[in-house]
Steps between C-alpha positions, in 0.01 A plus 500: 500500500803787510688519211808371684335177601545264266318083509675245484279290392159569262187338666303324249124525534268296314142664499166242378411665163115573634679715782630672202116603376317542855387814568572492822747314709508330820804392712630451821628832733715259715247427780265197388186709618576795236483524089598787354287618183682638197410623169562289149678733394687582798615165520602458138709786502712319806559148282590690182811209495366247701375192306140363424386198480212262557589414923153511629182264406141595645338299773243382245799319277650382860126336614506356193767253540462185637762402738580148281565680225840588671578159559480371198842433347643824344152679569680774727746552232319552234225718642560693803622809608690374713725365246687843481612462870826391543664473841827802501839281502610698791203287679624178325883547646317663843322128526765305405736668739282560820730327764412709821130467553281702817565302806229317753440748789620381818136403629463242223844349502477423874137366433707317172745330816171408687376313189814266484540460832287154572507573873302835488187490636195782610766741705781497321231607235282743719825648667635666137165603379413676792737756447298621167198629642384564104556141415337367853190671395452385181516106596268607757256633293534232234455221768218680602314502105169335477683296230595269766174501696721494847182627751709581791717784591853517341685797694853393525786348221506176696097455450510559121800229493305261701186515452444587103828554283732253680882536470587454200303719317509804761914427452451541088225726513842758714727384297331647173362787660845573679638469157234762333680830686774495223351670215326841441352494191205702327195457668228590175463244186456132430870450631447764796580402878121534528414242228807280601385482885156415466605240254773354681244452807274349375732277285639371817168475703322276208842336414486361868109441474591277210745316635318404825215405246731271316623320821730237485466401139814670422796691711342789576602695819227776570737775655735439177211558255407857708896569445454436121208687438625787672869533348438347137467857355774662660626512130287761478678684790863407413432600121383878654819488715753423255306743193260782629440666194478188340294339700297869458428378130456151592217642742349690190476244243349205725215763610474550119444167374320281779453226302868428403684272739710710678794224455505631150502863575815453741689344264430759218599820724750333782622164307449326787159416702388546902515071519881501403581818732313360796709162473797702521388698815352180677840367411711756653279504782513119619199457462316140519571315145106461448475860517749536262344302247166643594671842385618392152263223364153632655370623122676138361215264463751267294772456861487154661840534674588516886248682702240537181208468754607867645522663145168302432341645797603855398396444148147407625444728734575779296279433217218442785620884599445589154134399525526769768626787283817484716868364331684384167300209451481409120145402593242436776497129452768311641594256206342152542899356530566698755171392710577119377871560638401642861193237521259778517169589297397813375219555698657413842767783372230735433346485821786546717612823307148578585517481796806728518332723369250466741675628820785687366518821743812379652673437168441825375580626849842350456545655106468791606735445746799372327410811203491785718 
């Protein structure tokens, strides 16, 4: 800087100690496909007052760990890095005051007047979708998915409604995708558009899978189980709306420790997790009350209140996800409550994600879709 500017402010940089004695160091240039490379030395002589301490941990500590160990009463506290995070209070009063959030695009909010109107029926339906050739497309193509066996041609909106995805879950499966368009987030990481999408679709396609599976043992609508499993995370989006360089860190730290439940991580850097934030947005938004509890009790194995099948649902078919390498599952087994509670066994759970997996070229189709 000029001698006649003057800061404001100092910036206080805390440097890992080991950074400190590498003889070479490695960051970021501002593109996420460069590093740039500079000496020990070099980049001692640039953190003469910054402060060291012991931040980082190597993968080997991190693989380590097993995952119960942070659930154990007082466990995180005692042990973990983690421990030194602590959520800015600007982001506490930010939370607490957040009164205005993003709005529902006009697509979804006149799909939103189709779902409460009882009288609706295929036109009404086919007559606002048609004017998203993007969205027309995609039901197309997911009617057409060898997940639903359908050996005939599907070539037209009104043939995926009638003949495979019926009404009700062609008007959800709009309504959430409708709803997707509002946020623009960072595509790379385990919190990137990329990893959210292909989550998110095939949350929703199982989530529905499950619920047909589970039939009429409990009040399970199909099309509001796809809705479910495709908004539940939009914590996730609302949190990188609201906080971007936040939600940067955020990013950082859950690629970092994998084996953490990324609950705890939100709470330690935003004070507040993606469950809570989604609530709020589904809230806002109108949506359907099962959604909304889907949203903020879908890592709650404990909730029995109104609509607990929904957040049970969610709950089980992420972990089933997780056997997949795909989600924030704590683990790939659903828990045995959970199963008990929906009136299905692990097996039968197993084999429909399996089968997912099976013939899922439309659902990444439709990922990469929503994250371009």
């Amino acid at each position: 800087f000029g001698k006649d500017i003057a800061l404001d402010e100092e910036l206080l940089v805390v440097i890992d100690e080991g950074l400190a004695r590498s003889g070479h160091v490695h960051f970021e240039a501002g593109f996420r496909d460069s590093l740039i490379r500079m000496q020990g030395y070099d980049f001692r002589s640039l953190h003469t007052d910054s402060l060291h301490a012991p931040v980082a941990r190597p993968v080997s500590v991190l693989e380590s760990r097993d995952i119960r160990d942070f659930m154990l009463p007082g466990e995180l506290n005692r042990h973990h890095p983690l421990t030194a995070l602590r959520p800015h209070e600007d982001i506490r009063r930010i939370v607490e005051k957040v009164d205005r959030l993003p709005s529902m695009p006009e697509m979804a909010n006149r799909l939103l007047r189709l779902c409460n109107d009882p009288h609706a029926g295929i036109q009404e339906l086919t007559d606002v979708i048609q004017y998203d050739p993007s969205l027309t497309a995609q039901i197309i193509r997911y009617a057409r998915s060898a997940f639903f066996g359908f050996r005939g041609n599907i070539d037209t909106l009104p043939q995926a409604i009638t003949r495979v995805l019926g009404f009700d879950t062609v008007l959800n499966m709009s309504l959430g995708l409708a709803a997707s368009r509002t946020f623009h987030n960072p595509a790379d990481g385990p919190l990137g558009l990329q990893s959210f999408w292909r989550h998110a679709a095939y949350s929703a396609a199982l989530a529905q899978a499950l619920a047909k599976a589970i039939g009429p043992r409990l009040p399970l609508k199909p099309g509001i189980a796809y809705l479910a499993g495709l908004l539940h995370n939009f914590g996730f989006l609302l949190a990188g709306h609201l906080f971007r360089a936040e939600f940067f860190l955020l990013n950082r730290v859950v690629a970092a420790n994998p084996q953490v439940p990324v609950p705890l991580i939100e709470r330690r850097v935003l004070g507040v997790d993606h469950a809570e934030m989604g609530a709020w947005l589904m809230q806002a938004w109108n949506m359907p009350e099962a959604v909304i509890v889907a949203c903020r009790e879908h890592h709650n194995e404990a909730y029995t209140g109104e609509h607990a099948e929904y957040a049970h649902l969610i709950l089980c078919a992420d972990h089933l996800l997780r056997a997949h390498n795909m989600g924030d599952g704590a683990e790939a087994e659903p828990p045995t409550t959970i199963l008990t509670a929906l009136g299905l066994d692990a097996r039968t759970a197993r084999e429909i994600a399996a089968a997912l997996f099976e013939s899922s070229d439309a659902l990444d189709a439709m990922a990469r879709q929503l994250a371009a």
